[in-house]
mmCIF file of C-alpha atoms in Angstrom:
data_model
loop_
_atom_site.group_PDB
_atom_site.id
_atom_site.type_symbol
_atom_site.label_atom_id
_atom_site.label_comp_id
_atom_site.label_asym_id
_atom_site.label_seq_id
_atom_site.Cartn_x
_atom_site.Cartn_y
_atom_site.Cartn_z
ATOM 1 C CA UNK A 24 2.102 -40.758 -3.534
ATOM 2 C CA UNK A 25 0.328 -39.152 -0.582
ATOM 3 C CA UNK A 26 0.250 -35.367 -0.321
ATOM 4 C CA UNK A 27 2.680 -35.403 2.619
ATOM 5 C CA UNK A 28 5.164 -37.300 0.464
ATOM 6 C CA UNK A 29 4.782 -34.969 -2.503
ATOM 7 C CA UNK A 30 5.522 -32.018 -0.200
ATOM 8 C CA UNK A 31 8.797 -33.660 0.861
ATOM 9 C CA UNK A 32 11.815 -32.247 -0.995
ATOM 10 C CA UNK A 33 13.774 -35.445 -0.362
ATOM 11 C CA UNK A 34 10.937 -37.438 -1.924
ATOM 12 C CA UNK A 35 11.111 -35.211 -5.016
ATOM 13 C CA UNK A 36 14.837 -35.925 -5.252
ATOM 14 C CA UNK A 37 14.249 -39.675 -4.946
ATOM 15 C CA UNK A 38 11.668 -39.559 -7.722
ATOM 16 C CA UNK A 39 14.152 -37.689 -9.897
ATOM 17 C CA UNK A 40 16.889 -40.220 -9.119
ATOM 18 C CA UNK A 41 14.471 -43.001 -10.059
ATOM 19 C CA UNK A 42 14.004 -41.471 -13.505
ATOM 20 C CA UNK A 43 10.410 -40.290 -13.137
ATOM 21 C CA UNK A 44 8.771 -37.637 -15.295
ATOM 22 C CA UNK A 45 8.739 -34.390 -13.311
ATOM 23 C CA UNK A 46 7.538 -30.868 -13.990
ATOM 24 C CA UNK A 47 9.337 -27.866 -12.495
ATOM 25 C CA UNK A 48 7.683 -24.453 -12.814
ATOM 26 C CA UNK A 49 9.165 -20.977 -12.391
ATOM 27 C CA UNK A 50 6.564 -18.389 -11.377
ATOM 28 C CA UNK A 51 7.291 -14.667 -11.168
ATOM 29 C CA UNK A 52 8.157 -11.590 -13.209
ATOM 30 C CA UNK A 53 10.900 -10.495 -15.587
ATOM 31 C CA UNK A 54 13.695 -11.551 -13.218
ATOM 32 C CA UNK A 55 12.281 -15.062 -13.408
ATOM 33 C CA UNK A 56 11.891 -14.880 -17.176
ATOM 34 C CA UNK A 57 15.486 -13.654 -17.540
ATOM 35 C CA UNK A 58 15.259 -10.151 -18.999
ATOM 36 C CA UNK A 59 18.702 -8.870 -20.125
ATOM 37 C CA UNK A 60 20.264 -12.327 -19.976
ATOM 38 C CA UNK A 61 22.264 -12.921 -23.143
ATOM 39 C CA UNK A 62 19.996 -15.906 -23.824
ATOM 40 C CA UNK A 63 17.122 -16.378 -21.354
ATOM 41 C CA UNK A 64 16.717 -19.983 -22.526
ATOM 42 C CA UNK A 65 20.294 -20.718 -21.439
ATOM 43 C CA UNK A 66 21.549 -18.097 -18.969
ATOM 44 C CA UNK A 67 18.507 -17.003 -16.924
ATOM 45 C CA UNK A 68 18.329 -18.350 -13.386
ATOM 46 C CA UNK A 69 15.508 -20.710 -14.332
ATOM 47 C CA UNK A 70 17.525 -22.053 -17.283
ATOM 48 C CA UNK A 71 20.542 -22.576 -15.034
ATOM 49 C CA UNK A 72 18.407 -24.405 -12.467
ATOM 50 C CA UNK A 73 17.001 -26.566 -15.249
ATOM 51 C CA UNK A 74 20.541 -27.431 -16.328
ATOM 52 C CA UNK A 75 21.542 -28.261 -12.751
ATOM 53 C CA UNK A 76 18.481 -30.495 -12.359
ATOM 54 C CA UNK A 77 19.373 -32.411 -15.508
ATOM 55 C CA UNK A 78 23.004 -32.776 -14.442
ATOM 56 C CA UNK A 79 22.108 -33.873 -10.915
ATOM 57 C CA UNK A 80 19.379 -36.283 -12.037
ATOM 58 C CA UNK A 81 20.400 -37.568 -15.482
ATOM 59 C CA UNK A 82 17.799 -40.361 -15.463
ATOM 60 C CA UNK A 83 14.862 -38.024 -14.805
ATOM 61 C CA UNK A 84 12.585 -36.722 -17.550
ATOM 62 C CA UNK A 85 12.017 -33.045 -16.788
ATOM 63 C CA UNK A 86 9.535 -30.554 -18.169
ATOM 64 C CA UNK A 87 10.381 -26.962 -17.256
ATOM 65 C CA UNK A 88 7.542 -24.433 -17.333
ATOM 66 C CA UNK A 89 8.144 -20.692 -17.664
ATOM 67 C CA UNK A 90 5.224 -18.893 -15.979
ATOM 68 C CA UNK A 91 6.800 -15.431 -15.745
ATOM 69 C CA UNK A 92 5.342 -12.141 -16.986
ATOM 70 C CA UNK A 93 7.479 -9.044 -16.586
ATOM 71 C CA UNK A 94 6.199 -6.130 -14.557
ATOM 72 C CA UNK A 95 3.541 -8.136 -12.742
ATOM 73 C CA UNK A 96 3.267 -9.101 -9.097
ATOM 74 C CA UNK A 97 1.402 -11.523 -6.909
ATOM 75 C CA UNK A 98 -1.951 -9.750 -7.259
ATOM 76 C CA UNK A 99 -2.220 -10.738 -10.918
ATOM 77 C CA UNK A 100 -0.300 -13.914 -10.085
ATOM 78 C CA UNK A 101 -3.123 -15.114 -7.860
ATOM 79 C CA UNK A 102 -5.485 -14.941 -10.840
ATOM 80 C CA UNK A 103 -2.943 -16.583 -13.166
ATOM 81 C CA UNK A 104 -2.083 -19.440 -10.827
ATOM 82 C CA UNK A 105 -4.644 -21.970 -12.052
ATOM 83 C CA UNK A 106 -4.108 -21.442 -15.783
ATOM 84 C CA UNK A 107 -0.364 -20.863 -15.871
ATOM 85 C CA UNK A 108 0.903 -23.022 -12.995
ATOM 86 C CA UNK A 109 -1.505 -25.559 -11.485
ATOM 87 C CA UNK A 110 -2.797 -26.680 -14.885
ATOM 88 C CA UNK A 111 0.693 -28.061 -15.598
ATOM 89 C CA UNK A 112 0.543 -30.211 -12.431
ATOM 90 C CA UNK A 113 4.037 -29.197 -11.280
ATOM 91 C CA UNK A 114 6.067 -31.333 -8.916
ATOM 92 C CA UNK A 115 8.165 -28.360 -7.762
ATOM 93 C CA UNK A 116 7.781 -24.571 -8.049
ATOM 94 C CA UNK A 117 10.289 -21.738 -7.677
ATOM 95 C CA UNK A 118 8.324 -18.613 -6.691
ATOM 96 C CA UNK A 119 9.358 -14.963 -6.850
ATOM 97 C CA UNK A 120 7.288 -11.808 -6.585
ATOM 98 C CA UNK A 121 9.383 -9.815 -4.092
ATOM 99 C CA UNK A 122 10.654 -7.060 -6.399
ATOM 100 C CA UNK A 123 7.379 -6.546 -8.276
ATOM 101 C CA UNK A 124 5.412 -6.589 -5.033
ATOM 102 C CA UNK A 125 7.528 -3.645 -3.860
ATOM 103 C CA UNK A 126 10.362 -5.079 -1.772
ATOM 104 C CA UNK A 127 11.554 -1.639 -0.634
ATOM 105 C CA UNK A 128 8.113 -0.093 -0.132
ATOM 106 C CA UNK A 129 5.708 -0.141 2.788
ATOM 107 C CA UNK A 130 4.001 -3.536 2.424
ATOM 108 C CA UNK A 131 0.336 -3.540 1.409
ATOM 109 C CA UNK A 132 -2.116 -5.929 3.055
ATOM 110 C CA UNK A 133 -3.656 -6.707 -0.331
ATOM 111 C CA UNK A 134 -0.344 -7.886 -1.775
ATOM 112 C CA UNK A 135 0.522 -9.900 1.312
ATOM 113 C CA UNK A 136 -2.836 -11.638 0.954
ATOM 114 C CA UNK A 137 -2.291 -12.371 -2.741
ATOM 115 C CA UNK A 138 1.248 -13.653 -2.166
ATOM 116 C CA UNK A 139 0.223 -15.952 0.672
ATOM 117 C CA UNK A 140 -2.766 -17.251 -1.277
ATOM 118 C CA UNK A 141 -0.454 -18.402 -4.079
ATOM 119 C CA UNK A 142 1.698 -20.323 -1.618
ATOM 120 C CA UNK A 143 -1.275 -21.761 0.241
ATOM 121 C CA UNK A 144 -2.976 -22.995 -2.909
ATOM 122 C CA UNK A 145 0.204 -24.596 -4.244
ATOM 123 C CA UNK A 146 1.129 -26.304 -0.991
ATOM 124 C CA UNK A 147 -2.496 -27.405 -0.529
ATOM 125 C CA UNK A 148 -2.192 -29.031 -3.959
ATOM 126 C CA UNK A 149 0.796 -31.042 -2.739
ATOM 127 C CA UNK A 150 3.487 -28.955 -4.450
ATOM 128 C CA UNK A 151 6.763 -28.153 -2.659
ATOM 129 C CA UNK A 152 7.765 -24.524 -3.194
ATOM 130 C CA UNK A 153 11.135 -22.753 -3.104
ATOM 131 C CA UNK A 154 10.667 -19.123 -2.098
ATOM 132 C CA UNK A 155 12.971 -16.709 -3.934
ATOM 133 C CA UNK A 156 14.160 -13.274 -2.782
ATOM 134 C CA UNK A 157 15.784 -11.539 -5.757
ATOM 135 C CA UNK A 158 17.899 -8.379 -5.774
ATOM 136 C CA UNK A 159 18.191 -5.274 -7.914
ATOM 137 C CA UNK A 160 21.441 -3.338 -8.246
ATOM 138 C CA UNK A 161 20.832 -0.833 -5.457
ATOM 139 C CA UNK A 162 20.404 -3.721 -2.998
ATOM 140 C CA UNK A 163 24.061 -4.711 -3.386
ATOM 141 C CA UNK A 164 25.532 -1.229 -3.812
ATOM 142 C CA UNK A 165 24.480 -0.414 -0.266
ATOM 143 C CA UNK A 166 22.428 -1.914 2.526
ATOM 144 C CA UNK A 167 18.879 -1.088 1.524
ATOM 145 C CA UNK A 168 15.707 -1.347 3.546
ATOM 146 C CA UNK A 169 13.550 -4.151 2.117
ATOM 147 C CA UNK A 170 10.700 -4.512 4.646
ATOM 148 C CA UNK A 171 8.779 -6.928 2.427
ATOM 149 C CA UNK A 172 11.483 -9.593 2.693
ATOM 150 C CA UNK A 173 10.826 -10.218 6.387
ATOM 151 C CA UNK A 174 7.088 -10.496 5.798
ATOM 152 C CA UNK A 175 7.571 -12.873 2.878
ATOM 153 C CA UNK A 176 9.935 -14.919 5.034
ATOM 154 C CA UNK A 177 7.308 -15.039 7.777
ATOM 155 C CA UNK A 178 4.782 -16.414 5.299
ATOM 156 C CA UNK A 179 7.284 -18.902 3.912
ATOM 157 C CA UNK A 180 8.226 -20.098 7.383
ATOM 158 C CA UNK A 181 4.575 -20.762 8.219
ATOM 159 C CA UNK A 182 4.375 -23.092 5.208
ATOM 160 C CA UNK A 183 7.801 -24.678 5.670
ATOM 161 C CA UNK A 184 9.343 -23.192 2.525
ATOM 162 C CA UNK A 185 13.099 -23.013 1.927
ATOM 163 C CA UNK A 186 14.330 -19.549 0.941
ATOM 164 C CA UNK A 187 16.643 -18.785 -1.948
ATOM 165 C CA UNK A 188 17.994 -15.457 -0.719
ATOM 166 C CA UNK A 189 19.777 -13.959 -3.720
ATOM 167 C CA UNK A 190 20.043 -10.622 -1.902
ATOM 168 C CA UNK A 191 22.291 -12.184 0.741
ATOM 169 C CA UNK A 192 24.255 -14.218 -1.818
ATOM 170 C CA UNK A 193 24.953 -11.184 -4.007
ATOM 171 C CA UNK A 194 25.844 -8.912 -1.108
ATOM 172 C CA UNK A 195 28.317 -11.507 0.144
ATOM 173 C CA UNK A 196 29.898 -11.809 -3.303
ATOM 174 C CA UNK A 197 30.264 -8.027 -3.611
ATOM 175 C CA UNK A 198 31.527 -7.521 -0.054
ATOM 176 C CA UNK A 199 34.173 -10.224 -0.501
ATOM 177 C CA UNK A 200 35.503 -8.540 -3.636
ATOM 178 C CA UNK A 201 34.551 -11.519 -5.793
ATOM 179 C CA UNK A 202 32.501 -9.302 -8.107
ATOM 180 C CA UNK A 203 31.298 -5.707 -8.428
ATOM 181 C CA UNK A 204 27.717 -4.470 -8.810
ATOM 182 C CA UNK A 205 28.674 -3.212 -12.277
ATOM 183 C CA UNK A 206 29.725 -6.713 -13.295
ATOM 184 C CA UNK A 207 26.444 -8.169 -12.063
ATOM 185 C CA UNK A 208 24.325 -5.462 -13.706
ATOM 186 C CA UNK A 209 26.462 -4.897 -16.770
ATOM 187 C CA UNK A 210 24.076 -2.655 -18.725
ATOM 188 C CA UNK A 211 24.391 0.958 -17.471
ATOM 189 C CA UNK A 212 20.814 1.776 -18.479
ATOM 190 C CA UNK A 213 19.223 -1.099 -16.542
ATOM 191 C CA UNK A 214 19.738 -1.378 -12.790
ATOM 192 C CA UNK A 215 16.880 -3.843 -12.314
ATOM 193 C CA UNK A 216 17.679 -6.751 -14.612
ATOM 194 C CA UNK A 217 21.156 -8.270 -14.202
ATOM 195 C CA UNK A 218 23.380 -9.807 -16.836
ATOM 196 C CA UNK A 219 24.505 -13.413 -16.947
ATOM 197 C CA UNK A 220 26.792 -13.038 -13.915
ATOM 198 C CA UNK A 221 23.874 -11.776 -11.846
ATOM 199 C CA UNK A 222 21.570 -14.548 -12.990
ATOM 200 C CA UNK A 223 24.254 -17.073 -12.061
ATOM 201 C CA UNK A 224 24.099 -15.812 -8.462
ATOM 202 C CA UNK A 225 20.291 -15.944 -8.513
ATOM 203 C CA UNK A 226 20.685 -19.589 -9.526
ATOM 204 C CA UNK A 227 23.271 -20.166 -6.784
ATOM 205 C CA UNK A 228 20.740 -18.958 -4.212
ATOM 206 C CA UNK A 229 17.942 -21.047 -5.720
ATOM 207 C CA UNK A 230 19.988 -24.231 -5.960
ATOM 208 C CA UNK A 231 21.373 -23.760 -2.472
ATOM 209 C CA UNK A 232 17.867 -23.464 -1.032
ATOM 210 C CA UNK A 233 16.632 -26.518 -2.928
ATOM 211 C CA UNK A 234 19.693 -28.631 -2.042
ATOM 212 C CA UNK A 235 19.458 -27.730 1.647
ATOM 213 C CA UNK A 236 15.761 -28.611 1.652
ATOM 214 C CA UNK A 237 16.567 -32.037 0.201
ATOM 215 C CA UNK A 238 19.367 -32.644 2.704
ATOM 216 C CA UNK A 239 17.204 -31.509 5.622
ATOM 217 C CA UNK A 240 14.265 -33.607 4.355
ATOM 218 C CA UNK A 241 12.186 -30.467 4.589
ATOM 219 C CA UNK A 242 8.437 -30.966 4.182
ATOM 220 C CA UNK A 243 6.098 -28.095 3.355
ATOM 221 C CA UNK A 244 2.877 -27.845 5.338
ATOM 222 C CA UNK A 245 -0.400 -25.917 5.336
ATOM 223 C CA UNK A 246 -1.015 -24.047 8.605
ATOM 224 C CA UNK A 247 -4.560 -24.104 9.881
ATOM 225 C CA UNK A 248 -4.818 -20.313 9.944
ATOM 226 C CA UNK A 249 -3.462 -17.908 7.347
ATOM 227 C CA UNK A 250 -0.819 -15.388 8.343
ATOM 228 C CA UNK A 251 -2.707 -12.647 6.476
ATOM 229 C CA UNK A 252 -6.262 -12.128 5.266
ATOM 230 C CA UNK A 253 -7.856 -14.830 3.116
ATOM 231 C CA UNK A 254 -9.117 -12.282 0.562
ATOM 232 C CA UNK A 255 -7.272 -13.882 -2.350
ATOM 233 C CA UNK A 256 -8.472 -17.369 -1.491
ATOM 234 C CA UNK A 257 -11.837 -16.262 -2.924
ATOM 235 C CA UNK A 258 -11.164 -15.041 -6.439
ATOM 236 C CA UNK A 259 -12.908 -14.785 -9.787
ATOM 237 C CA UNK A 260 -11.043 -14.203 -13.047
ATOM 238 C CA UNK A 261 -14.086 -13.394 -15.165
ATOM 239 C CA UNK A 262 -13.427 -13.603 -18.947
ATOM 240 C CA UNK A 263 -15.333 -10.747 -20.554
ATOM 241 C CA UNK A 264 -15.724 -12.621 -23.841
ATOM 242 C CA UNK A 265 -17.993 -15.116 -22.044
ATOM 243 C CA UNK A 266 -20.712 -12.505 -21.594
ATOM 244 C CA UNK A 267 -23.735 -13.626 -23.575
ATOM 245 C CA UNK A 268 -24.313 -10.163 -24.964
ATOM 246 C CA UNK A 269 -21.423 -7.745 -25.279
ATOM 247 C CA UNK A 270 -22.377 -4.051 -25.447
ATOM 248 C CA UNK A 271 -22.655 -2.323 -28.798
ATOM 249 C CA UNK A 272 -19.210 -1.586 -30.186
ATOM 250 C CA UNK A 273 -17.611 -4.599 -28.482
ATOM 251 C CA UNK A 274 -16.657 -7.868 -30.172
ATOM 252 C CA UNK A 275 -14.800 -11.078 -29.401
ATOM 253 C CA UNK A 276 -11.237 -11.502 -30.581
ATOM 254 C CA UNK A 277 -7.890 -13.099 -29.801
ATOM 255 C CA UNK A 278 -4.651 -11.670 -28.401
ATOM 256 C CA UNK A 279 -1.758 -10.735 -30.635
ATOM 257 C CA UNK A 280 1.180 -13.081 -31.118
ATOM 258 C CA UNK A 281 3.825 -10.376 -31.301
ATOM 259 C CA UNK A 282 5.158 -8.228 -28.469
ATOM 260 C CA UNK A 283 8.051 -6.068 -27.341
ATOM 261 C CA UNK A 284 9.396 -9.010 -25.290
ATOM 262 C CA UNK A 285 8.734 -12.749 -25.228
ATOM 263 C CA UNK A 286 7.206 -12.698 -21.757
ATOM 264 C CA UNK A 287 4.740 -10.065 -23.008
ATOM 265 C CA UNK A 288 3.287 -12.167 -25.855
ATOM 266 C CA UNK A 289 -0.330 -12.156 -24.756
ATOM 267 C CA UNK A 290 -1.340 -15.300 -26.643
ATOM 268 C CA UNK A 291 0.756 -17.154 -24.049
ATOM 269 C CA UNK A 292 -1.294 -15.848 -21.124
ATOM 270 C CA UNK A 293 -4.851 -15.349 -22.347
ATOM 271 C CA UNK A 294 -7.177 -17.089 -24.782
ATOM 272 C CA UNK A 295 -9.851 -14.641 -25.905
ATOM 273 C CA UNK A 296 -10.485 -10.919 -25.584
ATOM 274 C CA UNK A 297 -13.391 -8.511 -25.515
ATOM 275 C CA UNK A 298 -12.396 -5.730 -27.924
ATOM 276 C CA UNK A 299 -14.052 -2.313 -28.078
ATOM 277 C CA UNK A 300 -13.697 -0.109 -31.159
ATOM 278 C CA UNK A 301 -15.553 2.697 -32.883
ATOM 279 C CA UNK A 302 -17.654 1.634 -35.860
ATOM 280 C CA UNK A 303 -18.465 4.214 -38.500
ATOM 281 C CA UNK A 304 -17.657 6.944 -36.024
ATOM 282 C CA UNK A 305 -20.012 5.537 -33.385
ATOM 283 C CA UNK A 306 -18.460 5.226 -29.915
ATOM 284 C CA UNK A 307 -18.726 1.849 -28.129
ATOM 285 C CA UNK A 308 -21.124 1.577 -25.219
ATOM 286 C CA UNK A 309 -19.960 1.014 -21.632
ATOM 287 C CA UNK A 310 -19.553 -2.514 -20.325
ATOM 288 C CA UNK A 311 -21.142 -2.940 -16.904
ATOM 289 C CA UNK A 312 -20.874 -5.701 -14.327
ATOM 290 C CA UNK A 313 -22.147 -6.307 -10.821
ATOM 291 C CA UNK A 314 -19.892 -8.013 -8.304
ATOM 292 C CA UNK A 315 -19.122 -8.594 -4.663
ATOM 293 C CA UNK A 316 -15.520 -8.352 -3.579
ATOM 294 C CA UNK A 317 -12.821 -6.284 -1.945
ATOM 295 C CA UNK A 318 -10.252 -5.805 -4.731
ATOM 296 C CA UNK A 319 -10.611 -5.537 -8.485
ATOM 297 C CA UNK A 320 -8.144 -5.417 -11.354
ATOM 298 C CA UNK A 321 -8.305 -5.598 -15.135
ATOM 299 C CA UNK A 322 -6.129 -7.834 -17.303
ATOM 300 C CA UNK A 323 -5.753 -7.410 -21.025
ATOM 301 C CA UNK A 324 -3.504 -6.273 -23.824
ATOM 302 C CA UNK A 325 -1.964 -2.959 -24.807
ATOM 303 C CA UNK A 326 -0.897 -2.168 -28.373
ATOM 304 C CA UNK A 327 0.167 0.855 -30.394
ATOM 305 C CA UNK A 328 -3.499 1.291 -31.351
ATOM 306 C CA UNK A 329 -4.838 1.035 -27.816
ATOM 307 C CA UNK A 330 -6.834 3.917 -26.411
ATOM 308 C CA UNK A 331 -8.021 4.949 -22.978
ATOM 309 C CA UNK A 332 -11.002 3.968 -20.886
ATOM 310 C CA UNK A 333 -12.916 5.370 -17.959
ATOM 311 C CA UNK A 334 -13.877 3.305 -14.940
ATOM 312 C CA UNK A 335 -16.491 4.064 -12.341
ATOM 313 C CA UNK A 336 -17.072 1.919 -9.249
ATOM 314 C CA UNK A 337 -20.592 2.372 -7.876
ATOM 315 C CA UNK A 338 -21.291 6.115 -7.733
ATOM 316 C CA UNK A 339 -17.657 7.062 -7.237
ATOM 317 C CA UNK A 340 -15.623 9.490 -9.286
ATOM 318 C CA UNK A 341 -14.656 8.149 -12.721
ATOM 319 C CA UNK A 342 -10.981 7.375 -13.291
ATOM 320 C CA UNK A 343 -9.398 7.369 -16.745
ATOM 321 C CA UNK A 344 -6.585 4.981 -17.684
ATOM 322 C CA UNK A 345 -4.488 4.776 -20.877
ATOM 323 C CA UNK A 346 -3.716 1.357 -22.349
ATOM 324 C CA UNK A 347 -1.449 2.347 -25.244
ATOM 325 C CA UNK A 348 1.950 0.669 -25.575
ATOM 326 C CA UNK A 349 3.966 2.941 -27.851
ATOM 327 C CA UNK A 350 6.732 0.405 -28.459
ATOM 328 C CA UNK A 351 4.550 -2.499 -29.570
ATOM 329 C CA UNK A 352 2.283 -5.018 -27.847
ATOM 330 C CA UNK A 353 2.386 -6.210 -24.245
ATOM 331 C CA UNK A 354 0.247 -7.300 -21.328
ATOM 332 C CA UNK A 355 -1.966 -4.663 -19.757
ATOM 333 C CA UNK A 356 -2.714 -4.677 -16.037
ATOM 334 C CA UNK A 357 -4.602 -2.113 -14.008
ATOM 335 C CA UNK A 358 -5.380 -2.419 -10.310
ATOM 336 C CA UNK A 359 -8.625 -0.485 -10.016
ATOM 337 C CA UNK A 360 -9.585 -0.685 -6.350
ATOM 338 C CA UNK A 361 -8.603 -2.320 -3.071
ATOM 339 C CA UNK A 362 -10.416 -2.459 0.254
ATOM 340 C CA UNK A 363 -13.938 -2.201 -1.126
ATOM 341 C CA UNK A 364 -16.725 -3.106 1.272
ATOM 342 C CA UNK A 365 -17.061 -6.896 1.308
ATOM 343 C CA UNK A 366 -20.376 -8.717 0.959
ATOM 344 C CA UNK A 367 -21.940 -5.659 -0.664
ATOM 345 C CA UNK A 368 -23.005 -5.628 -4.297
ATOM 346 C CA UNK A 369 -20.893 -3.210 -6.345
ATOM 347 C CA UNK A 370 -21.060 -2.136 -9.963
ATOM 348 C CA UNK A 371 -18.227 -1.411 -12.359
ATOM 349 C CA UNK A 372 -18.664 0.561 -15.554
ATOM 350 C CA UNK A 373 -15.950 0.379 -18.241
ATOM 351 C CA UNK A 374 -16.388 3.167 -20.792
ATOM 352 C CA UNK A 375 -13.986 3.155 -23.779
ATOM 353 C CA UNK A 376 -12.615 6.616 -24.634
ATOM 354 C CA UNK A 377 -11.325 6.008 -28.141
ATOM 355 C CA UNK A 378 -10.164 8.197 -30.991
ATOM 356 C CA UNK A 379 -10.073 7.166 -34.648
ATOM 357 C CA UNK A 380 -9.088 3.509 -35.038
ATOM 358 C CA UNK A 381 -8.083 3.011 -31.397
ATOM 359 C CA UNK A 382 -9.130 -0.147 -29.553
ATOM 360 C CA UNK A 383 -9.605 -1.357 -25.995
ATOM 361 C CA UNK A 384 -8.527 -4.993 -25.580
ATOM 362 C CA UNK A 385 -9.509 -6.619 -22.265
ATOM 363 C CA UNK A 386 -9.340 -10.262 -21.232
ATOM 364 C CA UNK A 387 -10.854 -10.307 -17.771
ATOM 365 C CA UNK A 388 -12.186 -8.512 -14.748
ATOM 366 C CA UNK A 389 -10.494 -10.057 -11.708
ATOM 367 C CA UNK A 390 -12.214 -9.956 -8.326
ATOM 368 C CA UNK A 391 -10.566 -10.842 -5.003
ATOM 369 C CA UNK A 392 -12.750 -11.559 -2.000
ATOM 370 C CA UNK A 393 -15.820 -12.348 -4.072
ATOM 371 C CA UNK A 394 -17.055 -12.836 -7.612
ATOM 372 C CA UNK A 395 -18.856 -11.306 -10.568
ATOM 373 C CA UNK A 396 -22.616 -11.571 -10.066
ATOM 374 C CA UNK A 397 -24.410 -10.560 -13.248
ATOM 375 C CA UNK A 398 -23.702 -8.629 -16.403
ATOM 376 C CA UNK A 399 -25.386 -5.268 -16.556
#
C-alpha cells in the first residue's frame, strides 16, 4: 500500500475486515500499561481496545504491542521510539504522554518538541496515530487547568490525528451521576491510576476516537513545518557499553529481569549496560563524553544496591543524583540539561559516588539536537 493509504483509518479497517495481519501498539506510561487494573492484560485500556479490535474484526490476525513504561514521558519516549515502537512495524498506534509530560503544569518547549517528534516520525513512517488525553482523579473531581491538552491538541490537529479525550468522557460520566470519582479511582491511596471502571472509560474514549476516524475516513498527514522546534528530530541514544574502552571500574553487563512492576523490568527496554562498581576498595573512574546538542538525559536501571553519581557539563557546577530504588529494581531516568548551546562541543563527566558494594547501572546517554562525538 502507498503511505497515504496506510495513513487512512478507513483503509486500516478494511485491511482488518479482510483478515490481514496487523500490529497495534500502545505507547505511553503507567496509565497505558494499566497500573492498578485488576489484571492489566485483561482490564487495562489497551487490553480492552485489543478485545474490541478482535470482536469488531474477527477475521484479522492482530499483534498487540505494549510499549509503556511507568513514570516516563515523551522526552525518553523520543529515544525509545525506534526500538520499542517502530521496530515492530505497527499499523496503528495509540499514543499518550499527557499526564507524564505535566498536563497541569506550564508546558516546556523541550517536551513539546519531544512529543511532536514522536508523532512526526510515526506519521512519516506511514502509521496512523490515535492521540490520547488521559485523566487523573483530580481532573474529574473539579474542573482543573490542563494547559498542555490544548497544545497537544494543536500538534495533533496539524498531523490530522483523532483525539481520545478521556478527560471529557470521564467528566461527563461523573457530572451525569453515572459514576463517582471514588468508583473510578477505587484505591484511596492512589489518585493517579484508576481501577477497572476508570480504564473502561479510557477505552471508551480511545475506541470512540478510532471509530470516528474510520467513519470520517480520516487520513493523517505530515505538515511541511513543525509546530514546535525540531530539536528531537535530531537525536542520539548512545549505548555506553559500545565504548571501545570503558574507564577503570566500569564493566559491561545486562539489565535485571526482576522489578517492582512489570513495566519496570529493564530487560524489556534495554539490552546491555555499563556498570560501575568499586573493586577492592578502589573507586571507579569518571566516564567522559564529548557531544553537541541542546538536551541530555541518562537512561539506565536503579536497584537496591544502586549508588549516586555526580555529573558535570563543561565547566559547570557538579550535580549529584541518587539512583537507588529501595523497593526493588526499576528503570532509571534523569534529565540532566535542557537548552544547552547548540552546535557547540560540550563535555559530560559522569563520576560514580559509591559506597561499599553499590553500583551505577547506565544504559545510554541520550542527546537531543545533536549527537555524541567522541569518548573522552
